[in-house]
GROMACS .gro file of N, CA and C in nm:
model
  312
    1MET      N    1   0.084  -0.117   0.000
    1MET     CA    2   0.000   0.000   0.000
    1MET      C    3   0.089   0.124   0.000
    2SER      N    4   0.050   0.221  -0.075
    2SER     CA    5   0.135   0.340  -0.084
    2SER      C    6   0.104   0.435   0.031
    3ASP      N    7   0.202   0.511   0.061
    3ASP     CA    8   0.193   0.606   0.171
    3ASP      C    9   0.105   0.724   0.131
    4PRO      N   10  -0.001   0.755   0.208
    4PRO     CA   11  -0.089   0.867   0.171
    4PRO      C   12  -0.018   1.001   0.168
    5MET      N   13   0.090   1.017   0.244
    5MET     CA   14   0.164   1.143   0.246
    5MET      C   15   0.232   1.167   0.112
    6GLN      N   16   0.279   1.059   0.049
    6GLN     CA   17   0.347   1.074  -0.079
    6GLN      C   18   0.248   1.113  -0.188
    7GLN      N   19   0.128   1.062  -0.182
    7GLN     CA   20   0.029   1.091  -0.286
    7GLN      C   21  -0.023   1.234  -0.276
    8SER      N   22  -0.024   1.289  -0.157
    8SER     CA   23  -0.083   1.421  -0.140
    8SER      C   24   0.020   1.534  -0.147
    9GLN      N   25   0.141   1.503  -0.187
    9GLN     CA   26   0.242   1.609  -0.197
    9GLN      C   27   0.206   1.703  -0.312
   10VAL      N   28   0.191   1.826  -0.276
   10VAL     CA   29   0.158   1.929  -0.374
   10VAL      C   30   0.279   2.019  -0.389
   11GLN      N   31   0.314   2.044  -0.512
   11GLN     CA   32   0.427   2.133  -0.534
   11GLN      C   33   0.380   2.278  -0.525
   12ILE      N   34   0.443   2.349  -0.438
   12ILE     CA   35   0.411   2.491  -0.420
   12ILE      C   36   0.503   2.569  -0.514
   13PRO      N   37   0.442   2.650  -0.597
   13PRO     CA   38   0.528   2.725  -0.689
   13PRO      C   39   0.622   2.819  -0.614
   14LYS      N   40   0.741   2.831  -0.669
   14LYS     CA   41   0.838   2.923  -0.608
   14LYS      C   42   0.790   3.066  -0.627
   15ARG      N   43   0.815   3.144  -0.527
   15ARG     CA   44   0.776   3.284  -0.534
   15ARG      C   45   0.870   3.357  -0.630
   16VAL      N   46   0.814   3.425  -0.723
   16VAL     CA   47   0.893   3.499  -0.820
   16VAL      C   48   0.906   3.642  -0.771
   17GLU      N   49   1.029   3.681  -0.746
   17GLU     CA   50   1.055   3.816  -0.700
   17GLU      C   51   1.062   3.909  -0.820
   18PRO      N   52   1.005   4.026  -0.809
   18PRO     CA   53   1.015   4.120  -0.922
   18PRO      C   54   1.159   4.165  -0.940
   19VAL      N   55   1.196   4.189  -1.063
   19VAL     CA   56   1.331   4.237  -1.093
   19VAL      C   57   1.327   4.389  -1.087
   20ILE      N   58   1.406   4.441  -0.998
   20ILE     CA   59   1.414   4.586  -0.984
   20ILE      C   60   1.556   4.627  -1.017
   21ARG      N   61   1.568   4.715  -1.112
   21ARG     CA   62   1.700   4.764  -1.152
   21ARG      C   63   1.709   4.912  -1.118
   22LEU      N   64   1.806   4.942  -1.036
   22LEU     CA   65   1.829   5.081  -1.000
   22LEU      C   66   1.951   5.131  -1.077
   23THR      N   67   1.939   5.246  -1.132
   23THR     CA   68   2.049   5.304  -1.206
   23THR      C   69   2.111   5.413  -1.121
   24PRO      N   70   2.234   5.393  -1.078
   24PRO     CA   71   2.297   5.497  -0.997
   24PRO      C   72   2.328   5.619  -1.084
   25PRO      N   73   2.336   5.734  -1.024
   25PRO     CA   74   2.372   5.852  -1.103
   25PRO      C   75   2.514   5.833  -1.159
   26PRO      N   76   2.540   5.892  -1.275
   26PRO     CA   77   2.673   5.876  -1.332
   26PRO      C   78   2.779   5.935  -1.242
   27LYS      N   79   2.891   5.867  -1.236
   27LYS     CA   80   3.003   5.914  -1.154
   27LYS      C   81   3.074   6.024  -1.231
   28ARG      N   82   3.106   6.129  -1.162
   28ARG     CA   83   3.181   6.240  -1.219
   28ARG      C   84   3.317   6.245  -1.149
   29TYR      N   85   3.421   6.266  -1.227
   29TYR     CA   86   3.557   6.266  -1.174
   29TYR      C   87   3.619   6.404  -1.190
   30ARG      N   88   3.678   6.454  -1.083
   30ARG     CA   89   3.757   6.576  -1.093
   30ARG      C   90   3.889   6.540  -1.158
   31ILE      N   91   3.957   6.640  -1.207
   31ILE     CA   92   4.079   6.616  -1.280
   31ILE      C   93   4.185   6.546  -1.192
   32GLY      N   94   4.189   6.578  -1.064
   32GLY     CA   95   4.283   6.513  -0.973
   32GLY      C   96   4.255   6.364  -0.959
   33GLU      N   97   4.127   6.327  -0.956
   33GLU     CA   98   4.090   6.185  -0.948
   33GLU      C   99   4.127   6.113  -1.078
   34LEU      N  100   4.105   6.180  -1.189
   34LEU     CA  101   4.141   6.124  -1.319
   34LEU      C  102   4.293   6.104  -1.327
   35ALA      N  103   4.367   6.204  -1.281
   35ALA     CA  104   4.514   6.195  -1.282
   35ALA      C  105   4.562   6.081  -1.193
   36ALA      N  106   4.505   6.070  -1.075
   36ALA     CA  107   4.547   5.964  -0.982
   36ALA      C  108   4.514   5.826  -1.036
   37SER      N  109   4.404   5.814  -1.107
   37SER     CA  110   4.361   5.684  -1.160
   37SER      C  111   4.438   5.643  -1.285
   38THR      N  112   4.487   5.740  -1.360
   38THR     CA  113   4.551   5.708  -1.488
   38THR      C  114   4.702   5.720  -1.487
   39GLY      N  115   4.756   5.792  -1.390
   39GLY     CA  116   4.900   5.816  -1.388
   39GLY      C  117   4.943   5.932  -1.476
   40LEU      N  118   4.847   5.998  -1.540
   40LEU     CA  119   4.877   6.115  -1.621
   40LEU      C  120   4.876   6.238  -1.532
   41SER      N  121   4.953   6.339  -1.570
   41SER     CA  122   4.956   6.461  -1.489
   41SER      C  123   4.831   6.544  -1.514
   42ARG      N  124   4.803   6.632  -1.419
   42ARG     CA  125   4.690   6.723  -1.434
   42ARG      C  126   4.710   6.811  -1.556
   43GLN      N  127   4.835   6.854  -1.578
   43GLN     CA  128   4.862   6.941  -1.693
   43GLN      C  129   4.836   6.867  -1.824
   44THR      N  130   4.875   6.741  -1.830
   44THR     CA  131   4.849   6.661  -1.951
   44THR      C  132   4.699   6.651  -1.975
   45LEU      N  133   4.622   6.626  -1.871
   45LEU     CA  134   4.476   6.616  -1.885
   45LEU      C  135   4.416   6.749  -1.927
   46HIS      N  136   4.468   6.859  -1.872
   46HIS     CA  137   4.421   6.992  -1.915
   46HIS      C  138   4.452   7.013  -2.063
   47ASN      N  139   4.573   6.974  -2.105
   47ASN     CA  140   4.611   6.987  -2.246
   47ASN      C  141   4.520   6.903  -2.335
   48TYR      N  142   4.495   6.779  -2.296
   48TYR     CA  143   4.409   6.692  -2.375
   48TYR      C  144   4.268   6.751  -2.387
   49THR      N  145   4.222   6.815  -2.281
   49THR     CA  146   4.091   6.880  -2.284
   49THR      C  147   4.094   6.999  -2.379
   50ARG      N  148   4.196   7.082  -2.365
   50ARG     CA  149   4.208   7.202  -2.449
   50ARG      C  150   4.221   7.165  -2.596
   51TRP      N  151   4.290   7.053  -2.626
   51TRP     CA  152   4.311   7.009  -2.763
   51TRP      C  153   4.193   6.931  -2.820
   52GLY      N  154   4.090   6.908  -2.737
   52GLY     CA  155   3.971   6.839  -2.784
   52GLY      C  156   3.982   6.687  -2.787
   53LEU      N  157   4.079   6.632  -2.715
   53LEU     CA  158   4.095   6.486  -2.712
   53LEU      C  159   4.002   6.423  -2.609
   54ILE      N  160   3.981   6.490  -2.498
   54ILE     CA  161   3.883   6.446  -2.399
   54ILE      C  162   3.793   6.566  -2.370
   55ARG      N  163   3.676   6.538  -2.315
   55ARG     CA  164   3.580   6.645  -2.289
   55ARG      C  165   3.529   6.638  -2.146
   56GLU      N  166   3.520   6.754  -2.085
   56GLU     CA  167   3.454   6.760  -1.956
   56GLU      C  168   3.304   6.752  -1.982
   57VAL      N  169   3.232   6.692  -1.889
   57VAL     CA  170   3.087   6.680  -1.905
   57VAL      C  171   3.012   6.781  -1.820
   58ALA      N  172   3.082   6.841  -1.726
   58ALA     CA  173   3.019   6.939  -1.638
   58ALA      C  174   3.129   7.017  -1.567
   59TRP      N  175   3.085   7.117  -1.496
   59TRP     CA  176   3.174   7.198  -1.413
   59TRP      C  177   3.111   7.209  -1.275
   60THR      N  178   3.195   7.214  -1.173
   60THR     CA  179   3.144   7.237  -1.039
   60THR      C  180   3.114   7.386  -1.023
   61ARG      N  181   3.046   7.421  -0.916
   61ARG     CA  182   3.019   7.563  -0.888
   61ARG      C  183   3.150   7.639  -0.870
   62GLY      N  184   3.251   7.570  -0.822
   62GLY     CA  185   3.381   7.633  -0.801
   62GLY      C  186   3.466   7.641  -0.927
   63GLY      N  187   3.413   7.594  -1.039
   63GLY     CA  188   3.485   7.606  -1.165
   63GLY      C  189   3.576   7.489  -1.199
   64HIS      N  190   3.561   7.376  -1.128
   64HIS     CA  191   3.643   7.258  -1.158
   64HIS      C  192   3.577   7.175  -1.267
   65ARG      N  193   3.662   7.125  -1.356
   65ARG     CA  194   3.611   7.037  -1.463
   65ARG      C  195   3.571   6.903  -1.403
   66LEU      N  196   3.465   6.845  -1.459
   66LEU     CA  197   3.421   6.711  -1.421
   66LEU      C  198   3.416   6.625  -1.547
   67TYR      N  199   3.470   6.505  -1.535
   67TYR     CA  200   3.473   6.410  -1.646
   67TYR      C  201   3.390   6.288  -1.608
   68ASP      N  202   3.336   6.219  -1.709
   68ASP     CA  203   3.263   6.097  -1.681
   68ASP      C  204   3.350   5.976  -1.715
   69GLU      N  205   3.291   5.859  -1.703
   69GLU     CA  206   3.368   5.735  -1.721
   69GLU      C  207   3.417   5.716  -1.864
   70SER      N  208   3.354   5.782  -1.960
   70SER     CA  209   3.400   5.769  -2.099
   70SER      C  210   3.539   5.827  -2.118
   71ALA      N  211   3.583   5.916  -2.029
   71ALA     CA  212   3.717   5.974  -2.040
   71ALA      C  213   3.824   5.865  -2.028
   72PHE      N  214   3.797   5.762  -1.948
   72PHE     CA  215   3.897   5.655  -1.932
   72PHE      C  216   3.920   5.580  -2.062
   73ALA      N  217   3.812   5.549  -2.133
   73ALA     CA  218   3.825   5.478  -2.261
   73ALA      C  219   3.898   5.566  -2.363
   74ARG      N  220   3.866   5.694  -2.365
   74ARG     CA  221   3.934   5.784  -2.459
   74ARG      C  222   4.081   5.797  -2.424
   75LEU      N  223   4.113   5.804  -2.296
   75LEU     CA  224   4.254   5.814  -2.255
   75LEU      C  225   4.331   5.687  -2.292
   76GLU      N  226   4.268   5.572  -2.276
   76GLU     CA  227   4.333   5.447  -2.319
   76GLU      C  228   4.366   5.452  -2.467
   77ARG      N  229   4.269   5.500  -2.546
   77ARG     CA  230   4.288   5.507  -2.691
   77ARG      C  231   4.398   5.609  -2.725
   78ILE      N  232   4.398   5.723  -2.657
   78ILE     CA  233   4.501   5.825  -2.679
   78ILE      C  234   4.639   5.768  -2.651
   79LEU      N  235   4.654   5.700  -2.540
   79LEU     CA  236   4.784   5.644  -2.503
   79LEU      C  237   4.829   5.536  -2.601
   80ALA      N  238   4.735   5.463  -2.658
   80ALA     CA  239   4.770   5.361  -2.758
   80ALA      C  240   4.815   5.426  -2.888
   81LEU      N  241   4.752   5.537  -2.925
   81LEU     CA  242   4.784   5.604  -3.052
   81LEU      C  243   4.904   5.698  -3.042
   82LYS      N  244   4.931   5.748  -2.924
   82LYS     CA  245   5.032   5.854  -2.905
   82LYS      C  246   5.171   5.821  -2.960
   83PRO      N  247   5.222   5.699  -2.947
   83PRO     CA  248   5.358   5.675  -2.996
   83PRO      C  249   5.374   5.689  -3.148
   84THR      N  250   5.265   5.675  -3.224
   84THR     CA  251   5.278   5.673  -3.369
   84THR      C  252   5.196   5.780  -3.439
   85ARG      N  253   5.122   5.862  -3.366
   85ARG     CA  254   5.032   5.960  -3.429
   85ARG      C  255   5.054   6.100  -3.371
   86THR      N  256   5.018   6.200  -3.450
   86THR     CA  257   5.021   6.338  -3.403
   86THR      C  258   4.891   6.366  -3.327
   87VAL      N  259   4.889   6.480  -3.258
   87VAL     CA  260   4.769   6.520  -3.185
   87VAL      C  261   4.652   6.536  -3.283
   88GLN      N  262   4.677   6.597  -3.398
   88GLN     CA  263   4.571   6.617  -3.498
   88GLN      C  264   4.517   6.482  -3.547
   89GLU      N  265   4.606   6.387  -3.571
   89GLU     CA  266   4.562   6.255  -3.617
   89GLU      C  267   4.481   6.183  -3.509
   90ILE      N  268   4.527   6.195  -3.385
   90ILE     CA  269   4.455   6.131  -3.274
   90ILE      C  270   4.316   6.192  -3.261
   91ARG      N  271   4.306   6.326  -3.269
   91ARG     CA  272   4.176   6.394  -3.259
   91ARG      C  273   4.083   6.345  -3.371
   92GLN      N  274   4.136   6.336  -3.492
   92GLN     CA  275   4.055   6.291  -3.605
   92GLN      C  276   4.006   6.148  -3.585
   93ILE      N  277   4.095   6.060  -3.540
   93ILE     CA  278   4.057   5.920  -3.517
   93ILE      C  279   3.949   5.911  -3.409
   94LEU      N  280   3.969   5.983  -3.299
   94LEU     CA  281   3.871   5.980  -3.190
   94LEU      C  282   3.735   6.033  -3.236
   95ASN      N  283   3.737   6.142  -3.313
   95ASN     CA  284   3.611   6.197  -3.363
   95ASN      C  285   3.541   6.101  -3.458
   96GLU      N  286   3.618   6.036  -3.544
   96GLU     CA  287   3.559   5.937  -3.636
   96GLU      C  288   3.500   5.820  -3.559
   97GLU      N  289   3.573   5.773  -3.457
   97GLU     CA  290   3.523   5.661  -3.376
   97GLU      C  291   3.397   5.702  -3.298
   98ALA      N  292   3.395   5.825  -3.248
   98ALA     CA  293   3.277   5.873  -3.174
   98ALA      C  294   3.158   5.883  -3.270
   99GLY      N  295   3.183   5.928  -3.392
   99GLY     CA  296   3.077   5.936  -3.492
   99GLY      C  297   3.024   5.799  -3.529
  100ALA      N  298   3.114   5.701  -3.541
  100ALA     CA  299   3.073   5.564  -3.573
  100ALA      C  300   2.991   5.505  -3.459
  101ASP      N  301   3.028   5.536  -3.333
  101ASP     CA  302   2.953   5.486  -3.217
  101ASP      C  303   2.812   5.545  -3.215
  102CYS      N  304   2.799   5.671  -3.253
  102CYS     CA  305   2.667   5.736  -3.253
  102CYS      C  306   2.580   5.680  -3.364
  103ALA      N  307   2.643   5.643  -3.476
  103ALA     CA  308   2.567   5.590  -3.590
  103ALA      C  309   2.524   5.445  -3.569
  104ALA      N  310   2.595   5.374  -3.482
  104ALA     CA  311   2.563   5.231  -3.461
  104ALA      C  312   2.439   5.214  -3.378
   0.00000   0.00000   0.00000
């Protein structure tokens, strides 16, 4: 004879938790933080900004430049191109790549 407990086992569905995705505000980096993270000098970062190789995304009330996380990718690309390219060539390549990213 079979056990009545085994026959009456009912599977209770697992509780499905809703997926909640929170998007943190974008991180902004002051030039000193960017310099400390990359090993580049503040003056080099100022020059790259002035030459149009990287862009600040905002300014503080005190007049400090703020950069977002995309600056790190651009700096990596600049450092890779720097040994064999001029500043003008690097700017052109970065602008073309940024245009291609926008079109994709």
